[in-house]
């Protein structure tokens, strides 16, 4: 049942992409308005099906979250699609879906064909559950920031070469992309920072010492410092679009 729901969610994501293309080609017409409703309906259906699928896989166990490759991929995709849907309602950034929705469809369509994975983590406490949720939410927020960074690089390159194709016309302006990018960077800073603090707290409670040299802690700290540096450069007006976007993608990787 979960496999069928993941596949349907992926197909709804691709169908929403199709409606975005139609709405862009028939801008400012009744057909475009109708397509906007269909986009929200398709993305909402994908979110609902993904949620049901990961719950059916046992994402929530008796003592907390149960994380496997399938549940983590599904939950991260769920968060990213929620962020996109909120963005379309609040800021009208439907053009981002031309890049984002096919990318979210890939893991949804691939999850049913993944090998039966062993259980990675089953949280044993409220503190560990909070740490895991903050970590996944921070990753999802940084995923959105990385996508905006890619859009910024593509748009800047197209404008420099004066190649204004359909995909470029569907994008928001460079100023809007920059604002959306930094809104997600700021949220990622808070979420990743809190995930580091709760992770260290969990280490102290469970092991009575801090495992600072653990690769997960070091990578999280490094990404957090890179994001904080980017944000400070923006505040000091020492921001360069291309360099900053590449730093965001680097932090994401």
Short mmCIF file of C-alpha atoms in Angstrom, two decimals:
data_model
loop_
_atom_site.label_atom_id
_atom_site.label_comp_id
_atom_site.label_asym_id
_atom_site.label_seq_id
_atom_site.Cartn_x
_atom_site.Cartn_y
_atom_site.Cartn_z
CA UNK A 1 0.00 0.00 0.00
CA UNK A 2 2.80 2.43 0.92
CA UNK A 3 4.57 1.76 -2.40
CA UNK A 4 1.40 2.57 -4.36
CA UNK A 5 0.90 5.80 -2.38
CA UNK A 6 4.52 6.90 -2.97
CA UNK A 7 4.13 6.29 -6.73
CA UNK A 8 0.82 8.19 -6.82
CA UNK A 9 2.43 11.07 -4.90
CA UNK A 10 5.25 11.19 -7.46
CA UNK A 11 2.76 11.21 -10.34
CA UNK A 12 0.78 14.04 -8.71
CA UNK A 13 4.04 16.02 -8.43
CA UNK A 14 4.71 15.55 -12.15
CA UNK A 15 1.11 16.45 -12.97
CA UNK A 16 1.49 19.68 -10.97
CA UNK A 17 4.59 20.47 -13.07
CA UNK A 18 2.47 20.05 -16.18
CA UNK A 19 -0.13 22.49 -14.87
CA UNK A 20 2.63 25.00 -14.06
CA UNK A 21 3.78 24.89 -17.68
CA UNK A 22 0.21 25.41 -18.92
CA UNK A 23 -0.40 28.31 -16.50
CA UNK A 24 2.83 30.01 -17.60
CA UNK A 25 1.94 29.72 -21.29
CA UNK A 26 -1.58 31.06 -20.75
CA UNK A 27 -0.74 33.85 -18.31
CA UNK A 28 -3.49 36.31 -17.27
CA UNK A 29 -6.29 34.15 -18.69
CA UNK A 30 -9.11 32.16 -17.01
CA UNK A 31 -7.23 28.98 -17.94
CA UNK A 32 -4.20 30.17 -15.96
CA UNK A 33 -6.35 30.83 -12.86
CA UNK A 34 -7.86 27.36 -13.15
CA UNK A 35 -4.40 25.79 -13.47
CA UNK A 36 -3.27 27.53 -10.28
CA UNK A 37 -6.03 25.74 -8.39
CA UNK A 38 -5.04 22.43 -9.99
CA UNK A 39 -1.39 23.00 -8.96
CA UNK A 40 -2.36 23.42 -5.29
CA UNK A 41 -4.68 20.41 -5.52
CA UNK A 42 -1.98 18.16 -7.03
CA UNK A 43 0.75 19.23 -4.61
CA UNK A 44 -1.66 18.91 -1.69
CA UNK A 45 -2.60 15.39 -2.85
CA UNK A 46 1.09 14.46 -3.13
CA UNK A 47 1.70 15.73 0.42
CA UNK A 48 -1.29 13.82 1.80
CA UNK A 49 -0.31 10.56 0.08
CA UNK A 50 3.33 10.87 1.18
CA UNK A 51 2.25 11.45 4.78
CA UNK A 52 -0.02 8.38 4.73
CA UNK A 53 2.74 6.29 3.13
CA UNK A 54 5.43 7.08 5.73
CA UNK A 55 2.97 6.60 8.58
CA UNK A 56 2.03 3.22 7.11
CA UNK A 57 5.74 2.31 7.07
CA UNK A 58 5.88 2.83 10.83
CA UNK A 59 7.59 6.26 10.91
CA UNK A 60 6.29 6.79 14.44
CA UNK A 61 7.20 3.93 16.78
CA UNK A 62 6.28 3.20 20.37
CA UNK A 63 9.14 5.25 21.83
CA UNK A 64 9.65 7.84 19.08
CA UNK A 65 10.62 8.09 15.41
CA UNK A 66 11.78 5.09 13.40
CA UNK A 67 14.15 6.28 10.67
CA UNK A 68 14.93 4.17 7.62
CA UNK A 69 16.05 5.21 4.14
CA UNK A 70 12.43 5.17 2.94
CA UNK A 71 10.91 7.14 5.85
CA UNK A 72 13.65 9.79 5.85
CA UNK A 73 13.41 10.29 2.06
CA UNK A 74 9.62 10.47 2.28
CA UNK A 75 9.56 12.85 5.26
CA UNK A 76 12.19 15.19 3.76
CA UNK A 77 10.24 15.29 0.47
CA UNK A 78 7.07 15.96 2.46
CA UNK A 79 8.65 18.98 4.18
CA UNK A 80 10.05 20.40 0.93
CA UNK A 81 6.70 20.11 -0.85
CA UNK A 82 4.97 21.78 2.11
CA UNK A 83 7.43 24.67 1.90
CA UNK A 84 6.76 24.99 -1.83
CA UNK A 85 2.98 24.95 -1.36
CA UNK A 86 3.20 27.66 1.32
CA UNK A 87 5.45 29.67 -1.01
CA UNK A 88 2.90 29.51 -3.84
CA UNK A 89 0.12 30.70 -1.54
CA UNK A 90 2.11 33.45 0.16
CA UNK A 91 4.56 34.65 -2.51
CA UNK A 92 3.26 33.17 -5.77
CA UNK A 93 6.54 31.37 -6.55
CA UNK A 94 4.95 28.76 -8.82
CA UNK A 95 7.87 28.95 -11.28
CA UNK A 96 10.11 27.26 -8.72
CA UNK A 97 7.98 24.14 -9.20
CA UNK A 98 9.38 23.62 -12.71
CA UNK A 99 12.66 22.68 -11.00
CA UNK A 100 11.47 21.55 -7.58
CA UNK A 101 8.50 19.26 -8.28
CA UNK A 102 10.29 16.91 -10.73
CA UNK A 103 13.15 16.67 -8.20
CA UNK A 104 10.71 15.70 -5.43
CA UNK A 105 9.02 13.19 -7.74
CA UNK A 106 12.30 11.29 -8.23
CA UNK A 107 12.66 10.01 -4.62
CA UNK A 108 8.91 9.35 -4.36
CA UNK A 109 8.97 7.17 -7.47
CA UNK A 110 12.22 5.45 -6.39
CA UNK A 111 11.28 4.64 -2.78
CA UNK A 112 9.16 1.55 -3.71
CA UNK A 113 12.18 0.06 -5.52
CA UNK A 114 14.67 0.55 -2.72
CA UNK A 115 16.00 -2.64 -1.11
CA UNK A 116 14.50 -3.55 2.24
CA UNK A 117 16.64 -1.38 4.47
CA UNK A 118 17.51 -2.21 8.03
CA UNK A 119 16.26 0.15 10.69
CA UNK A 120 18.68 3.04 11.02
CA UNK A 121 17.52 4.73 14.19
CA UNK A 122 14.65 4.32 16.59
CA UNK A 123 14.58 7.23 19.01
CA UNK A 124 14.31 6.32 22.67
CA UNK A 125 13.50 9.70 24.24
CA UNK A 126 11.73 13.01 23.67
CA UNK A 127 15.12 14.76 23.42
CA UNK A 128 16.38 12.43 20.70
CA UNK A 129 13.08 12.68 18.80
CA UNK A 130 13.28 16.50 18.91
CA UNK A 131 16.88 16.39 17.72
CA UNK A 132 16.00 14.15 14.77
CA UNK A 133 13.02 16.28 13.73
CA UNK A 134 15.06 19.51 13.93
CA UNK A 135 17.85 17.91 11.87
CA UNK A 136 15.50 16.76 9.10
CA UNK A 137 13.63 20.10 9.11
CA UNK A 138 16.94 22.00 8.88
CA UNK A 139 17.98 19.80 5.96
CA UNK A 140 14.66 20.43 4.19
CA UNK A 141 14.98 24.20 4.71
CA UNK A 142 18.54 24.13 3.39
CA UNK A 143 17.32 22.10 0.40
CA UNK A 144 14.96 24.95 -0.50
CA UNK A 145 17.77 27.48 -0.06
CA UNK A 146 20.02 25.42 -2.36
CA UNK A 147 17.29 25.32 -5.01
CA UNK A 148 16.91 29.10 -4.85
CA UNK A 149 20.70 29.38 -5.11
CA UNK A 150 20.63 27.23 -8.29
CA UNK A 151 17.84 29.42 -9.69
CA UNK A 152 19.86 32.53 -8.94
CA UNK A 153 22.92 31.16 -10.74
CA UNK A 154 20.86 30.07 -13.76
CA UNK A 155 19.02 33.39 -13.99
CA UNK A 156 22.20 35.45 -13.60
CA UNK A 157 23.92 33.41 -16.31
CA UNK A 158 20.93 33.75 -18.68
CA UNK A 159 20.72 37.51 -18.17
CA UNK A 160 24.47 37.91 -18.69
CA UNK A 161 24.32 35.97 -21.98
CA UNK A 162 20.96 37.59 -22.86
CA UNK A 163 19.30 34.20 -23.39
CA UNK A 164 15.81 34.74 -22.00
CA UNK A 165 14.05 31.43 -22.58
CA UNK A 166 10.71 30.18 -21.27
CA UNK A 167 12.21 28.69 -18.10
CA UNK A 168 13.95 31.99 -17.25
CA UNK A 169 10.71 33.94 -17.83
CA UNK A 170 8.92 31.61 -15.40
CA UNK A 171 11.37 32.45 -12.61
CA UNK A 172 10.86 35.25 -10.06
CA UNK A 173 13.10 38.33 -10.32
CA UNK A 174 16.69 38.19 -9.05
CA UNK A 175 15.70 40.42 -6.12
CA UNK A 176 12.82 38.13 -5.14
CA UNK A 177 14.98 35.01 -5.45
CA UNK A 178 17.62 36.64 -3.23
CA UNK A 179 15.02 37.51 -0.60
CA UNK A 180 13.51 33.99 -0.63
CA UNK A 181 17.00 32.49 -0.51
CA UNK A 182 17.98 34.40 2.61
CA UNK A 183 14.68 33.77 4.34
CA UNK A 184 15.39 30.03 4.01
CA UNK A 185 19.05 30.48 4.98
CA UNK A 186 17.99 32.24 8.18
CA UNK A 187 15.54 29.47 9.06
CA UNK A 188 18.20 26.86 8.27
CA UNK A 189 20.63 28.63 10.62
CA UNK A 190 18.13 28.46 13.48
CA UNK A 191 17.04 24.87 12.83
CA UNK A 192 20.54 23.47 12.30
CA UNK A 193 21.82 25.42 15.32
CA UNK A 194 19.05 23.97 17.49
CA UNK A 195 19.70 20.48 16.10
CA UNK A 196 23.38 20.79 17.09
CA UNK A 197 22.46 21.94 20.61
CA UNK A 198 19.87 19.19 21.12
CA UNK A 199 22.26 16.60 19.65
CA UNK A 200 25.02 17.59 22.08
CA UNK A 201 22.49 17.61 24.93
CA UNK A 202 21.38 14.11 23.97
CA UNK A 203 25.02 12.96 23.89
CA UNK A 204 25.55 14.32 27.40
CA UNK A 205 22.38 12.70 28.76
CA UNK A 206 23.03 9.32 27.12
CA UNK A 207 26.85 9.07 27.17
CA UNK A 208 27.81 11.72 29.78
CA UNK A 209 30.31 13.36 27.43
CA UNK A 210 30.38 15.40 24.19
CA UNK A 211 31.49 13.55 21.03
CA UNK A 212 32.57 16.75 19.26
CA UNK A 213 34.90 14.90 16.87
CA UNK A 214 32.03 12.79 15.55
CA UNK A 215 31.77 13.30 11.76
CA UNK A 216 28.06 14.26 11.98
CA UNK A 217 28.78 16.96 14.57
CA UNK A 218 31.74 18.34 12.60
CA UNK A 219 29.83 18.45 9.29
CA UNK A 220 26.81 20.10 10.93
CA UNK A 221 29.01 22.69 12.66
CA UNK A 222 30.87 23.39 9.42
CA UNK A 223 27.65 23.87 7.43
CA UNK A 224 26.24 26.09 10.19
CA UNK A 225 29.36 28.31 10.20
CA UNK A 226 29.23 28.65 6.40
CA UNK A 227 25.55 29.67 6.53
CA UNK A 228 26.17 32.14 9.36
CA UNK A 229 29.06 33.67 7.39
CA UNK A 230 26.82 34.08 4.33
CA UNK A 231 24.12 35.75 6.40
CA UNK A 232 26.59 38.17 8.02
CA UNK A 233 28.02 39.10 4.61
CA UNK A 234 24.50 39.91 3.43
CA UNK A 235 23.85 42.11 6.47
CA UNK A 236 27.13 44.00 5.89
CA UNK A 237 26.27 44.52 2.19
CA UNK A 238 29.41 42.55 1.25
CA UNK A 239 27.26 40.04 -0.64
CA UNK A 240 28.01 38.85 -4.16
CA UNK A 241 25.17 36.89 -5.76
CA UNK A 242 27.14 34.16 -7.54
CA UNK A 243 29.71 33.62 -4.81
CA UNK A 244 27.04 33.55 -2.12
CA UNK A 245 24.85 31.12 -4.03
CA UNK A 246 27.79 28.76 -4.50
CA UNK A 247 28.49 28.94 -0.76
CA UNK A 248 24.87 27.99 -0.01
CA UNK A 249 25.12 24.98 -2.35
CA UNK A 250 28.46 24.06 -0.72
CA UNK A 251 26.88 24.21 2.75
CA UNK A 252 24.00 22.03 1.51
CA UNK A 253 26.36 19.39 0.12
#
